[in-house]
Structures are given as structure tokens and as C-alpha cells.
XYZ file of C-alpha atoms in Angstrom:
618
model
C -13.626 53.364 -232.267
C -16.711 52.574 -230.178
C -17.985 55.093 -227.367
C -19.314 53.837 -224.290
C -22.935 53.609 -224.033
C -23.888 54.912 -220.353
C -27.399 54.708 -218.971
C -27.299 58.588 -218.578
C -25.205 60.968 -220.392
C -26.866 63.981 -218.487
C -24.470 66.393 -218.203
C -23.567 65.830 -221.514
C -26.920 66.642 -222.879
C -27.626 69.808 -220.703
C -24.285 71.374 -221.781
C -24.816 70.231 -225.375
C -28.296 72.177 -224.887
C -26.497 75.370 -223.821
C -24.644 75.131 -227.254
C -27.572 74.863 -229.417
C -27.975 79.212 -228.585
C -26.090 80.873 -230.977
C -22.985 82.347 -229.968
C -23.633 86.535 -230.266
C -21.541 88.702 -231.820
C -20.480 90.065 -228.499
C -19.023 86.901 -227.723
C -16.760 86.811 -230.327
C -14.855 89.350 -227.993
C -14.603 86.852 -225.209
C -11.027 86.317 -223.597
C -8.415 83.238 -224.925
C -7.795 80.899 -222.282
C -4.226 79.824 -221.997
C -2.996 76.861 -219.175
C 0.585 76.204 -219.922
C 0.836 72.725 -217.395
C 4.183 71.300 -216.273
C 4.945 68.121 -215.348
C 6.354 67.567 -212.024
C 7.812 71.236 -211.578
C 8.476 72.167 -207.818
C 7.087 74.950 -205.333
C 11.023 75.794 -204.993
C 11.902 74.858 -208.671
C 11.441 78.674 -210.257
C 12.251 81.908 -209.447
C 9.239 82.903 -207.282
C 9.176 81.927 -203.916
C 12.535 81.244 -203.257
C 12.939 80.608 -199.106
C 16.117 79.881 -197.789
C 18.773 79.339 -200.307
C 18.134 80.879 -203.941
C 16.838 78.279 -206.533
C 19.531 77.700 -208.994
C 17.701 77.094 -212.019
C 16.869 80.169 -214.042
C 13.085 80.938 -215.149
C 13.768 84.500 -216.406
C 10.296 84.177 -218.568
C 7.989 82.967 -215.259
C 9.370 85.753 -213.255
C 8.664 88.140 -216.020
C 5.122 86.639 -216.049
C 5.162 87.002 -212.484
C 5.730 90.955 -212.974
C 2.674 91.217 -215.536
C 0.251 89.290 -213.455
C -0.392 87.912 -210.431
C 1.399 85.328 -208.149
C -0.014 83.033 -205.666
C 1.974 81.907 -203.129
C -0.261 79.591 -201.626
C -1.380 77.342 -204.960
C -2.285 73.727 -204.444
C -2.665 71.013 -206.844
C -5.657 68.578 -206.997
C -3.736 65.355 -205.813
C 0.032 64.563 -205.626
C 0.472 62.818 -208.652
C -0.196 63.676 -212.333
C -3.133 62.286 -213.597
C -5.744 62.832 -210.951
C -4.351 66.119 -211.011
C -4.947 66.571 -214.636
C -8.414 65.019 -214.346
C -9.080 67.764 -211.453
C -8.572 70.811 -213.716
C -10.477 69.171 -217.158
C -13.533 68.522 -215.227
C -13.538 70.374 -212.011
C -14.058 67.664 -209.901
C -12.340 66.769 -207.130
C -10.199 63.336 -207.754
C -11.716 61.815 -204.501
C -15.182 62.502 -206.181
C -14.237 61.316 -209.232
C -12.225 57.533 -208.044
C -9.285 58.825 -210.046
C -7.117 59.466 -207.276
C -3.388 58.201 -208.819
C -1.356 56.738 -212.097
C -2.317 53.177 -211.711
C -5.534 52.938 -213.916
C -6.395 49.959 -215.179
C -3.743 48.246 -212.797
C -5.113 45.244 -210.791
C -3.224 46.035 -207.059
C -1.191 42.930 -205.858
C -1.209 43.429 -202.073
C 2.052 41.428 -200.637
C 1.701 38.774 -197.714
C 2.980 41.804 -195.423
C 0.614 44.703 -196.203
C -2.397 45.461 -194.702
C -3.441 47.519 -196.747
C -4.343 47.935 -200.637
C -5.213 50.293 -202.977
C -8.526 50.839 -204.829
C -8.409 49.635 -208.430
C -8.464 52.572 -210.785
C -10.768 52.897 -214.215
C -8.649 52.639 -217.810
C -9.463 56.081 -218.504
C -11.383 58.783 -217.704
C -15.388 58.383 -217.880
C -16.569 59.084 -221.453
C -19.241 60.824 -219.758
C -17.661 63.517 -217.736
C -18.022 67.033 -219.161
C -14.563 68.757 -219.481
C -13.659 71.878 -219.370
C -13.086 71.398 -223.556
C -16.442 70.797 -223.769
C -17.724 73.189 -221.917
C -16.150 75.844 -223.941
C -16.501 74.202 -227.338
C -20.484 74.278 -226.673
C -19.973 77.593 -225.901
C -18.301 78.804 -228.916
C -14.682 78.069 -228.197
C -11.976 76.643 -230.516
C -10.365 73.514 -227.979
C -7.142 72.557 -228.507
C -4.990 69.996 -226.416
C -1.140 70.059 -227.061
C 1.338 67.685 -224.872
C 0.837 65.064 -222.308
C -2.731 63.795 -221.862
C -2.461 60.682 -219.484
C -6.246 60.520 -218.899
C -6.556 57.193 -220.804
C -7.511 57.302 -224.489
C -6.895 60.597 -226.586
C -8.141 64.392 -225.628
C -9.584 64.377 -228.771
C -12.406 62.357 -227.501
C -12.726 64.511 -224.385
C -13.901 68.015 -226.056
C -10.535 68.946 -227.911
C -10.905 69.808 -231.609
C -7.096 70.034 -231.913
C -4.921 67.130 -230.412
C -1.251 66.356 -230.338
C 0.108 64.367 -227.891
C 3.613 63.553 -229.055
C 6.844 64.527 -226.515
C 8.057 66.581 -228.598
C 11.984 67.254 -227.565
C 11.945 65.717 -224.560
C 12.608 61.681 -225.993
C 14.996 59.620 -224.302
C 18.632 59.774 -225.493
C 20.036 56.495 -225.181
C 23.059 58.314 -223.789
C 22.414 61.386 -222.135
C 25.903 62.837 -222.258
C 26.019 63.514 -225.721
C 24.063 62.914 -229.070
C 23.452 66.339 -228.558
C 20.901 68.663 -231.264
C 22.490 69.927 -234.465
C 21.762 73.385 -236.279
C 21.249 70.001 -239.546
C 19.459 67.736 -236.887
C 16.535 66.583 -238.797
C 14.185 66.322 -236.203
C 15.274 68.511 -233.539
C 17.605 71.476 -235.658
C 18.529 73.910 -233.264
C 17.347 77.659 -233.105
C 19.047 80.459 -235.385
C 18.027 82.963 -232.525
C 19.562 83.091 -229.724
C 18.213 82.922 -225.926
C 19.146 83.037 -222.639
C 21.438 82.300 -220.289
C 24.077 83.817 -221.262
C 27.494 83.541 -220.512
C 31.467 84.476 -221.406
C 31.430 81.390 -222.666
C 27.770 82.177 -224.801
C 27.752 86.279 -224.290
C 24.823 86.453 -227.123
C 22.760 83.510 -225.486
C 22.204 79.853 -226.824
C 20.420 78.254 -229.929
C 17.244 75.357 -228.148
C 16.439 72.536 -230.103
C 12.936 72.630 -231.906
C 10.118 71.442 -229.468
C 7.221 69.886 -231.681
C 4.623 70.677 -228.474
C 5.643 74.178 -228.239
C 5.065 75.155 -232.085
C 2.331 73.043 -232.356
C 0.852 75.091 -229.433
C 1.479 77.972 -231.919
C 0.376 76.075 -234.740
C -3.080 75.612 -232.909
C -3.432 79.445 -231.922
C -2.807 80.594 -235.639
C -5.777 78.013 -236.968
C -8.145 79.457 -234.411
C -8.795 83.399 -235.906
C -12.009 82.992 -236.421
C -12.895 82.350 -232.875
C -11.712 83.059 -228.804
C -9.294 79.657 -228.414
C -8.876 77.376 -225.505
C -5.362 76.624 -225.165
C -3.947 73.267 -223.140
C -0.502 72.869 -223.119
C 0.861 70.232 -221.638
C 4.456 70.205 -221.186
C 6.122 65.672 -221.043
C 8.523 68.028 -219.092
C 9.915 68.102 -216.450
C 9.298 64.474 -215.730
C 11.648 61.427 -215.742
C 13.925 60.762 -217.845
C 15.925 63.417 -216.675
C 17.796 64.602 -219.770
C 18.620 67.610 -222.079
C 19.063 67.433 -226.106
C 20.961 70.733 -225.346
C 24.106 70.598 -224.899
C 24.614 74.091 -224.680
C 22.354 74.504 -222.167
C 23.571 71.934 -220.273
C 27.525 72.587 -220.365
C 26.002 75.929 -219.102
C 24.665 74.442 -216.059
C 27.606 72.614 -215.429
C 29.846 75.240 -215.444
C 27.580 77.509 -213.422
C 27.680 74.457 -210.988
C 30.927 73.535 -210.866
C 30.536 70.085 -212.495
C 32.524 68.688 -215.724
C 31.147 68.504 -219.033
C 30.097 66.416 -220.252
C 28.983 64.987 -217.255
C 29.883 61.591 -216.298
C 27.770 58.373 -217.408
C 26.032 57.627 -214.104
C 23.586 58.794 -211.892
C 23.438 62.086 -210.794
C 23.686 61.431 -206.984
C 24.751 65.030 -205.405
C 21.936 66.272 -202.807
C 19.933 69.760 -203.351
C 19.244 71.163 -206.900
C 22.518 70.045 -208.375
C 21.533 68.444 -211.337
C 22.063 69.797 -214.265
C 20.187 67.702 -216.693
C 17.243 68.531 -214.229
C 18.060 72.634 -214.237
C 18.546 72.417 -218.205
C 14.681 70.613 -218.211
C 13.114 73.736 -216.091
C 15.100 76.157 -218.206
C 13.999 74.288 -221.347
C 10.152 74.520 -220.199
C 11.279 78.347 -219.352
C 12.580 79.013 -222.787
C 8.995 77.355 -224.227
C 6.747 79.987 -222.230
C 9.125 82.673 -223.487
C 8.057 81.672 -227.057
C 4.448 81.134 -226.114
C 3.972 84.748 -224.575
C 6.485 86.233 -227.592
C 3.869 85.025 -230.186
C 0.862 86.227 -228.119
C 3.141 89.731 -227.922
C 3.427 90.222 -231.320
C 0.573 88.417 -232.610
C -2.583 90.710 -233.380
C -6.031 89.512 -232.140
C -8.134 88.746 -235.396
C -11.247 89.266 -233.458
C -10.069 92.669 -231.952
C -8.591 95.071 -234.231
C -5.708 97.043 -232.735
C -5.193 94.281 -230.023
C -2.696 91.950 -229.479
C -3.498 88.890 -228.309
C -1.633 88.915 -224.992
C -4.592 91.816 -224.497
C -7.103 89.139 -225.080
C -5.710 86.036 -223.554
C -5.727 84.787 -219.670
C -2.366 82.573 -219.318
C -2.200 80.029 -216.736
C 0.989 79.141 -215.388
C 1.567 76.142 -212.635
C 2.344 72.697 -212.467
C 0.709 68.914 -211.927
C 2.401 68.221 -208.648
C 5.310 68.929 -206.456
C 8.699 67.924 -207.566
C 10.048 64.537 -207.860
C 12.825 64.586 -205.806
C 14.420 60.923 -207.084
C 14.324 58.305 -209.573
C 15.955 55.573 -208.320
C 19.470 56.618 -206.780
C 19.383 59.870 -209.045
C 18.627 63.065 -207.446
C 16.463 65.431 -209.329
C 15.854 68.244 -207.303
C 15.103 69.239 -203.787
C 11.709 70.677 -202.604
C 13.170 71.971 -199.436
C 12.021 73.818 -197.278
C 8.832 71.660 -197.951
C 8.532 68.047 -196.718
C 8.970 65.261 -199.339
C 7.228 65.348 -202.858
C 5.311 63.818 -205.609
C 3.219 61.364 -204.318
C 2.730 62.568 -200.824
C -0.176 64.462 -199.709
C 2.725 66.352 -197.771
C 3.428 70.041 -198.626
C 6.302 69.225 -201.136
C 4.133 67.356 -202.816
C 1.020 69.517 -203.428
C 1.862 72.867 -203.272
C 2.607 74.161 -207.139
C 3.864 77.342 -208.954
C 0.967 79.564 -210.320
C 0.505 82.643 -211.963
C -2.197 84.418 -213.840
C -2.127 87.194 -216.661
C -4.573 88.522 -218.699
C -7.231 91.536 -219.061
C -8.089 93.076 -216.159
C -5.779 91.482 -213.494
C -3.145 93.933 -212.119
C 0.132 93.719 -212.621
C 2.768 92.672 -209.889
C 0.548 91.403 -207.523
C 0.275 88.485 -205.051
C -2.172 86.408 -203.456
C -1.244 84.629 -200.323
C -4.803 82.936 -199.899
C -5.211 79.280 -200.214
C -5.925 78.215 -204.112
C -5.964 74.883 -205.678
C -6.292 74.165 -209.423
C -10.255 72.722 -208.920
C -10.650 76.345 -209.378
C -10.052 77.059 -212.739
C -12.899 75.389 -214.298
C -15.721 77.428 -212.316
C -13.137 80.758 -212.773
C -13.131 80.204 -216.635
C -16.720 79.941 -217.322
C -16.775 82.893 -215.307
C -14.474 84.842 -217.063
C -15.620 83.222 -220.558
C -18.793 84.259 -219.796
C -19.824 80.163 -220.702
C -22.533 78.570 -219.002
C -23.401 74.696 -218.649
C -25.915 73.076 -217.102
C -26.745 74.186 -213.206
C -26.993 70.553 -212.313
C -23.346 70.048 -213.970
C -22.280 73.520 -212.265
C -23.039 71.863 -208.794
C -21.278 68.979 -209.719
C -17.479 71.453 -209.853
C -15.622 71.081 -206.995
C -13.829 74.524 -207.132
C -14.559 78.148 -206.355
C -14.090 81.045 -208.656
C -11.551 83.372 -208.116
C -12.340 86.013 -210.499
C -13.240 88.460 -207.685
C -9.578 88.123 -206.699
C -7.842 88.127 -210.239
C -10.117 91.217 -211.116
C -11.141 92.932 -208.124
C -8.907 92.987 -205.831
C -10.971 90.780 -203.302
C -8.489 89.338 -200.404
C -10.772 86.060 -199.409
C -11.881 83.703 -201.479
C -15.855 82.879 -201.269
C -18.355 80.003 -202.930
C -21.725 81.538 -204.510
C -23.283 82.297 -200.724
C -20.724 84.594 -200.298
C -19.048 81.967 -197.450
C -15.277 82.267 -197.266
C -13.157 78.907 -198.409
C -12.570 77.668 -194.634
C -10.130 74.580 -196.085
C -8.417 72.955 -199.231
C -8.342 68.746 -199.116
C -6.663 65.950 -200.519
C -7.340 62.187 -201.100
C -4.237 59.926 -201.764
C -5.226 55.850 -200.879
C -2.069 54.704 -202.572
C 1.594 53.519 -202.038
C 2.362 52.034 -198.877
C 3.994 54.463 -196.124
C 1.967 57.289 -197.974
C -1.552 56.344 -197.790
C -3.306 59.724 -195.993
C -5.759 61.735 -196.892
C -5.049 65.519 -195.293
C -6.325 68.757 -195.053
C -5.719 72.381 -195.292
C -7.292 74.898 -192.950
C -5.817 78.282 -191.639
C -2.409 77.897 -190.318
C -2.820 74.390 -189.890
C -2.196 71.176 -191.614
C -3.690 67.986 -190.628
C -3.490 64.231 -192.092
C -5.607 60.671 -191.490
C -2.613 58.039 -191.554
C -4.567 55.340 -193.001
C -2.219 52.621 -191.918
C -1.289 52.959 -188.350
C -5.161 54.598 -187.696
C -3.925 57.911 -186.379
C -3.712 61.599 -187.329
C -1.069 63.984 -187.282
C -0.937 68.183 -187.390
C 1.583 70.675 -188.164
C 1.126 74.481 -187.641
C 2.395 75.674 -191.169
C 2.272 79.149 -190.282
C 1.416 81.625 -187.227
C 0.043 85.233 -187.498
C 0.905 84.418 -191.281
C 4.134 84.115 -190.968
C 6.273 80.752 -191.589
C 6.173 78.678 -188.887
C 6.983 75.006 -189.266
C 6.727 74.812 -192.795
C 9.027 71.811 -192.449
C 6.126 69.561 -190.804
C 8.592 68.791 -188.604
C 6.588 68.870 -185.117
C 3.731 66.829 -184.789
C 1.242 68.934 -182.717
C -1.892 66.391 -182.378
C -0.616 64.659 -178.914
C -0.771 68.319 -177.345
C -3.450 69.040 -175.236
C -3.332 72.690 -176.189
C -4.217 71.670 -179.855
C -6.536 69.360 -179.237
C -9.543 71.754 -180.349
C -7.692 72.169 -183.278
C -7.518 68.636 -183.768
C -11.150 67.975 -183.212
C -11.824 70.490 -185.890
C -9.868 69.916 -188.564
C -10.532 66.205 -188.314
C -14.028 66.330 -188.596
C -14.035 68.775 -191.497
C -11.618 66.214 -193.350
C -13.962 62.943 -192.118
C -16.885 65.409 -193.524
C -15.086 65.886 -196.631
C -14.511 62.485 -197.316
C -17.706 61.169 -196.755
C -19.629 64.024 -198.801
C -17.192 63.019 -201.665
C -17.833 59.095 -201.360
C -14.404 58.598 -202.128
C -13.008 55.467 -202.029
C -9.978 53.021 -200.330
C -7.708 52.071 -199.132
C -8.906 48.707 -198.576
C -8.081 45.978 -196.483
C -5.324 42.972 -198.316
C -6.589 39.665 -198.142
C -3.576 38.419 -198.704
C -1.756 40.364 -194.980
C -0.734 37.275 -193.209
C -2.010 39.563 -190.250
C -5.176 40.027 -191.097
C -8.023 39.675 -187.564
C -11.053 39.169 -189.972
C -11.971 37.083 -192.526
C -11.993 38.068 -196.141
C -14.136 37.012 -198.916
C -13.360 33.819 -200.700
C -14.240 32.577 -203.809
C -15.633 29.029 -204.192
C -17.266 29.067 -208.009
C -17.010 30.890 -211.305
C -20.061 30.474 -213.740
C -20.711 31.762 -217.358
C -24.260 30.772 -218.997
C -23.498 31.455 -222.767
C -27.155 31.901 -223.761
C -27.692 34.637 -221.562
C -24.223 36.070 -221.484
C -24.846 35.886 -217.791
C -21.420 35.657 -215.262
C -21.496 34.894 -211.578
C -19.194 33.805 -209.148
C -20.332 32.635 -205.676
C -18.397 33.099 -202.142
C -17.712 30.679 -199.621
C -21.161 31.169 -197.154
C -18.939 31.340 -194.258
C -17.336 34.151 -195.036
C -17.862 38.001 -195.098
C -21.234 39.254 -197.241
C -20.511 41.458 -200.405
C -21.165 45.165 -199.344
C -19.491 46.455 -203.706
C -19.236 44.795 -206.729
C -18.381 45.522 -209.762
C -17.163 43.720 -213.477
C -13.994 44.655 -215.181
C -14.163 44.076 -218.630
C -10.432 42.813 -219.853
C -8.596 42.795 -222.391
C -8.885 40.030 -224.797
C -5.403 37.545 -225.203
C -3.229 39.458 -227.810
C -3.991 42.840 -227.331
C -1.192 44.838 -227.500
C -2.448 47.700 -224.817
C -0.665 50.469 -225.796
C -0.764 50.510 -229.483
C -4.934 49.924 -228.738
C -4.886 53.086 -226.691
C -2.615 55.255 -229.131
C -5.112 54.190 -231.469
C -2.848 51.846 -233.549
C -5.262 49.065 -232.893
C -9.440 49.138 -233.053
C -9.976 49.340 -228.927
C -13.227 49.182 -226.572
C -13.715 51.805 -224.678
C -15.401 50.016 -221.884
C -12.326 47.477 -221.722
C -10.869 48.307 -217.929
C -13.783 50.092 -216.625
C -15.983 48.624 -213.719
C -19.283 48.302 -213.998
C -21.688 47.794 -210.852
C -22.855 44.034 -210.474
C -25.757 42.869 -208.861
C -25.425 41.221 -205.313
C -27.615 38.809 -204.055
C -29.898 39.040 -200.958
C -27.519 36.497 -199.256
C -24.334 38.787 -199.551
C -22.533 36.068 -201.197
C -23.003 35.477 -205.022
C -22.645 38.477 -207.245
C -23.998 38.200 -211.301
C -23.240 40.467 -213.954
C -24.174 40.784 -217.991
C -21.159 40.491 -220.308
C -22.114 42.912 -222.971
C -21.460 41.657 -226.852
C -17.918 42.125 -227.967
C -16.391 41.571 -224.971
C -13.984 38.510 -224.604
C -12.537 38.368 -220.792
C -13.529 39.750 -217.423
C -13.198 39.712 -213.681
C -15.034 40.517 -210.433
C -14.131 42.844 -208.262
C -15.175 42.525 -204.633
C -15.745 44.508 -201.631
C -16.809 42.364 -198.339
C -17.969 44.175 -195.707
C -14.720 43.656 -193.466
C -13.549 46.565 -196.103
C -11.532 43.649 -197.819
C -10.804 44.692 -201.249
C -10.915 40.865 -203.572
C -10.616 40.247 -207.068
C -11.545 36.840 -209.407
C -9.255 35.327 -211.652
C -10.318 36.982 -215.207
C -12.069 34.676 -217.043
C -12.485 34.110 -221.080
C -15.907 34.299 -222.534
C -15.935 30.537 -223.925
């Protein structure tokens, strides 16, 4: 598989330098580092900050966690969806910083005739030269391992993990969901001889779980790495659509418990709140999998510290990608109330996460109501790893590290300067009716509506206590909040710009549209050179961006190329800058060797987001 070649692989090389010192013996004493990540689990979807009405769904093992760590009650995620999210926490960097701000990588955006507004195109993967947290820790002694859902583009292993497995594990599609159920003789999924909670009169001794290939490879990984302090990834596919259970047990149990026939009909499940029990069995299920994960780290003894187990040794990271998806279609999955909306809003329901920490040194039972978001783990690890990289890739992390609070107690949460975190914010240029970036700051809540122009602010909480949690009154047209308005808005705008980050844009396709967009008049290839241009109607709008896409070639069967079943170019869906010409309309741009299509993307300076028809290299 060929790497991209980039004109500076700078961080790379610093942190590479840092590895070239030999790892002292005293560093073979060095903590584990644990994240166990869940897709798509709710602020409201675990026993731990219930409000209001008591979540149904049982998480007797993150409670328990809960009791031997620390709990923050305030935790946000990088972004609203998943894999901007999950390129936050493996590099640090904020997913406005980074242009990697939703799902749709490598997706050309379609603006319709009555949209004004489109969203940024997004790279294939994530940039071959961005140091992750993997490795940063594998140049710093650390076995890496990655186990679970990746969704970065590509494979982890080519990202700093020494141990990759990406498959779903138990959580594949039934092709019906009402039975088909595991078997104790299922060959790929045999259920458990032991027995686990719930229990019930039905179960009084507790239920057998299907085997979960991500869980025990998790284990798997642990047990290969003796010889060295491990950095664990796991990755739950759960508990993200399709919304289903291979245990039946488990989910006649959740039927029963609310009041639904099993098994449950063939349809959608359409009953409002957290009344779906295919959904409860899934957060159970993911429940069940931390159980086993802190069982083996219980009983397991800590090769590199005699007469320790390695729950002594280990910092475990519990939380989530996103708020909860609260439909699929007409299904209902869960309910994020008291928070407003979910995934893929920058609202509350669909940032704030679960999170709890355990490990050496941080005191049991404890809570943190401070404002935390997951860009902190990478700068709190290295601290607590005792791992250094390069300062000029240290400057580049987006986070703050929390150690003072996980160890000592502290109550505020403070960059290198000692200056307290003021705000947390949030980038989301996608989806129309959800295009806002927003911010965090004290009490308050404040977003930019990028389509009607506008902002609006919500006082979450007063004298910290809850206050309109709900976002339900809109504060910014009141005089006696305008200060707080001016504030808070030029923090975000600040934010933003010292970020660069990028869209929406304008559609040149809105049938609305006041200003001219960019129009393309020619498309030229000069073989000899490999040289491709395309030239704009003079009239128009200059060229303030461009870039080339490099495409896929006709045939390519895209996923089996990015599973690895087929040879694949790395640089195939990234953009590369392209030169502009003084006159603002004709862009050129080399077509490297080995590359067979392409396209131009184009930014006019009436922020109108165009692309060119991709085009075959004859």
C-alpha cells in the first residue's frame, strides 16, 4: 500500500526523535492507558446522571466504575457526530482545526436548487501525517493496540497501532431481529457458560451473552503486551444503528421489565422515551463488555509490577463519541431528555457524553462538575505517561490536562499559564437546519445559526444549579443579556477564526442566490506535463481556494480498496492546494503519476463552494 508523500512530515519526525532515547527502566513502571469508546451512548443512557425520570437501562458495571473513580458530570465530546469525534481524541486536535468536522469524507456535497447553503467537502481519511495519540506513546515505549470501530478512513494500523482489529464483533445485522437468536453450539457467537446480570424470577442466577470478538480481542491484546505499559483503544460498533440484540435472553428481559411481548413484533419500534428494548439490551450488552474488561484487569497480575494487579496500574477511560441517536427513520431509539435533540446537533443532547476515570492515584467516589471535553485526553495522557513529543507538536493539542484534577484534587481546570478554561466550543457546518457552530462558557450556552445569520443563548444553569437545561428560552433578544451576548459571541467568532476552520459555503445551485458564483467555461489536461487546469468564466467571481481531488479510477470497488481487499492510493480523495492565477480565474494543478481521475474544487470569493466534473487522465 503506498503512503502519502507530504512536503513536511514534521511532527512526525520530532516525535520519532523523542523515541530514539531509550526507554529507562523506570518507565517500565509507567501506567496502562485504557479508553473503552461507545458509539452513540447518551448523557441520560446509564446510570449516572439520571434527572427527572430514572434511566431504564441497567449499567450495573459503569456505576460500579463510577464508585472506584471519578465522574464528570459536565463531559463534552469533540463534535456531534462520530468520526470528528474520534479524530479529536487520536490527535488532540480540535475537528474545526483539523477540516474533519462530520461522517461525509470523501463525499462530494450536492446542494439542492432550494438550499443556500452547503457543506465543506471532507478528506477520505485522516492525514497520514497527523501524529496520534498511538504514536505518541509507541515512540515512547508503549505497546498500541486499536480494537473496534475505527472510521477515520483507512486502517488504525497505519495510524500508530501495533495491534488492529476492526471487525463488529457481535453486533452484525440479523436479517430478522426477532429471533435467530445465539446458541450455547452457535459457531460464531456460542453463548457464555457464566452467568451475568440482570437477573430475574424468570433468570434468578443471571443470563449467558453471546461471545463478542472486540471484547476478547481487547483481552487478547492486553495478554500479548507483558513486556511493556499497553495503550488500550476499544472501540465499541455499539450502540449504533442497527438497533438489535443476538440475545434473546437479554432482550425477553427487557421486554418483560417493560411491559412489551416477546418476541417483539416485526416492525419498528415506534413508542416515545427509552422504550426500546433492542436499544436497552445494546447499552446493557456494552455494560456486560466493561464488566469483563475491568474483571480481567481485577484478576490479572501486572507483569511489570510484582504483587500488582493490573487494575493498580491501568487508567480506564469510560465515555462515549456523541450524544444519543434518538431515531432511525420512524424507529425510536432512545430519548436524551432532559437535553435538547442529539447526534448531530451542536445542541446539549448531542455533545454532552458519559465519562469516568479510574486508575492510580484518583480518589474514589468522586465528581467533577467542571466543564471537560475529550480534546483533553491526549495532553492528560502524556502527562500521566510521563511521554513527551515534540513542543512544536505539543502546541499543536487542542486540549488541557486534567491531571491536577484526577490526582489532586484541583476544582478548575487551567492551560500551562496557570489560566482557568473560560469556554468549551464546537464546529458543526453540516446538515441543513443544523448548521451552527456554538459555545460553552459559564452558565451559558450560545450558538451562530449559520443559515438564517443570527445567534441564539440559553442560560444552562444559574448559581450552578439547573436552570434551562432544556434550551428552551432563547435569551439573546433580551436587553439584560446583551453583555452576555457580546461576550460569548466574540469568544466563539475568536475561536473560529484562530482555528481557520472551514464552511459552510454558499450553493451555487440556490435558485435564490443575490451573487454570482463561479462558472466553469474550460477543462484542460497537457499529457506531457501532467499539467490540469480549468478556466472560469471572466465575468464571474475570482478564485479566493482551490484545491485537486484525486478520484477514484472507473472500477474501483471503494470499500474493498479501503478494507484493504484491493491495492488503494492513499492520496485518492484528499485535496491538494492548486495554484490560482493572478487573474482569480484559472486554477492549474500537477496530476501526480498513478493517478487516473480528478476534479477541482473551488472557492470564489462570494464564499461559493464549486466543484468540476472529474475528469479521466487520457
Amino acid at each position: 500500500m503506498k503512503r502519502l508523500k507530504t512536503t513536511t512530515l514534521a511532527l512526525l519526525i520530532f516525535a520519532s526523535a523523542a523515541a530514539m532515547t531509550s526507554v529507562s527502566a523506570a518507565a517500565d513502571q509507567r501506567p496502562n492507558i485504557l479508553i473503552f469508546y461507545v458509539d452513540d451512548l447518551g448523557w441520560q443512557d446509564v446510570q449516572l446522571n439520571d434527572l427527572d425520570a430514572p434511566c431504564p437501562y441497567e449499567t450495573p458495571n459503569v456505576a460500579e466504575l463510577a464508585k472506584q473513580g471519578m465522574n464528570f458530570t459536565q463531559a463534552y465530546s469533540p463534535a456531534p457526530t462520530c468520526a470528528p469525534s474520534r479524530a479529536g481524541i487520536i490527535t488532540g486536535q480540535h475537528p474545526g482545526k483539523l477540516r474533519y468536522t462530520h461522517v461525509t469524507f470523501d463525499n462530494i456535497p450536492k446542494g439542492r436548487p432550494t438550499e443556500e447553503f452547503i457543506e465543506p467537502y471532507l478528506g477520505a481519511h485522516l492525514p497520514m501525517d497527523a501524529l496520534t495519540l498511538a504514536t505518541a506513546l509507541k515512540d515512547n515505549g508503549y505497546a498500541t493496540g486499536h480494537v473496534g470501530k475505527w472510521h477515520l478512513g483507512l486502517s488504525s494500523s497505519l495510524f500508530g497501532f501495533e495491534f488492529s482489529h476492526e471487525e463488529r464483533g457481535v453486533h452484525r445485522k440479523l436479517a430478522d431481529r426477532t429471533k435467530g437468536f445465539a446458541t450455547a453450539d452457535d459457531p460464531k457467537y456460542p453463548l457464555s457458560q457464566k452467568k451475568y446480570p440482570p437477573v430475574s424470577d424468570k433468570k434468578p442466577d443471571g443470563i449467558s451473552y453471546p461471545y463478542d470478538d472486540v471484547t476478547e480481542s481487547a483481552i487478547r491484546f492486553m495478554q500479548q503486551s507483558d513486556d511493556k505499559p499497553f495503550f488500550l483503544y476499544l472501540a465499541h460498533w455499539m450502540v449504533h444503528w442497527p438497533v438489535m440484540t443476538r440475545n434473546g435472553e437479554l432482550l425477553e428481559y427487557y421486554c418483560d421489565k417493560l411491559g412489551q411481548p416477546f418476541p417483539p413484533e416485526p416492525s419498528d419500534v415506534t413508542l416515545e422515551g427509552q422504550q426500546n428494548p433492542y436499544f436497552a439490551s445494546m447499552v446493557t450488552t456494552v455494560d456486560w463488555s466493561l464488566g469483563r474488561i475491568v474483571d480481567y484487569l481485577e484478576k490479572t497480575d501486572d507483569p511489570r509490577s510484582p504483587g500488582k494487579k493490573l487494575i493498580e496500574t491501568t487508567y480506564v477511560i469510560f465515555t462515549s463519541d456523541n450524544g444519543g441517536a434518538e431515531h432511525h427513520g420512524n424507529e425510536v431509539i432512545s430519548d436524551n431528555y432532559p437535553l435538547k435533540y442529539g447526534k448531530a446537533h451542536d445542541e446539549e443532547g448531542g455533545i454532552r457524553v458519559p465519562m469516568v476515570v479510574v486508575g492510580p492515584g484518583i480518589p474514589k467516589g468522586t465528581q467533577f462538575d467542571g466543564l471537560v471535553n475529550q480534546l483533553d485526553y491526549f495532553p492528560t495522557i502524556l502527562n500521566l505517561t510521563r511521554s513527551q513529543i515534540a513542543p512544536e507538536a505539543k502546541n499543536e493539542l487542542s486540549g488541557l490536562d486534567i491531571t491536577p484534577v484526577l490526582l489532586g484534587g484541583a476544582q478548575q481546570i487551567v492551560d500551562a499559564q496557570g489560566v482557568e478554561r473560560e469556554n468549551l466550543f464546537w464546529h458543526f457546518p453540516h446538515n441543513i437546519g443544523a448548521m451552527k457552530a456554538a459555545i460553552r462558557e459559564g452558565d451559558f450556552k450560545l450558538y451562530k445559526n449559520y443559515e438564517t445569520r443570527d445567534y441564539s443563548l440559553y442560560r444552562l444553569y444559574q448559581d450552578g444549579q439547573r436552570h434551562d437545561l432544556e434550551e428552551m428560552k432563547d435569551l439573546a433578544a433580551d436587553p439584560e443579556y446583551a453583555p452576555v451576548l457580546k461576550r460569548l459571541s466574540e469568544n466563539l467568532e475568536r475561536q473560529l477564526t484562530e482555528n481557520q476552520v472551514e464552511g459552510p459555503y454558499l450553493n451555487p445551485a440556490f435558485k435564490g442566490k443575490t451573487k454570482p458564483s463561479a462558472e466553469i467555461q474550460k477543462m484542460a489536461f497537457i499529457a506531457e506535463s501532467r499539467r490540469a487546469s480549468v478556466r472560469l468564466r471572466s465575468s464571474g467571481p475570482a478564485i479566493k481556494t482551490a484545491y485537486v481531488i484525486y478520484r477514484d479510477p472507473p472500477g474501483v470497488d471503494k470499500q474493498k480498496a479501503r478494507r484493504g481487499e484491493e491495492s488503494f492510493d492513499v492520496r485518492i480523495g484528499m485535496k491538494m492546494p492548486a495554484a490560482i492565477a493572478a487573474s482569480g480565474n484559472s486554477v492549474a494543478a500537477p496530476i501526480p503519476e498513478g493517478i487516473d481521475a480528478y476534479c477541482f474544487l473551488l472557492i470564489d470569493e462570494n464564499n461559493f463552494q464549486t466543484f468540476s466534473d472529474i475528469q479521466l487522465v487520457p
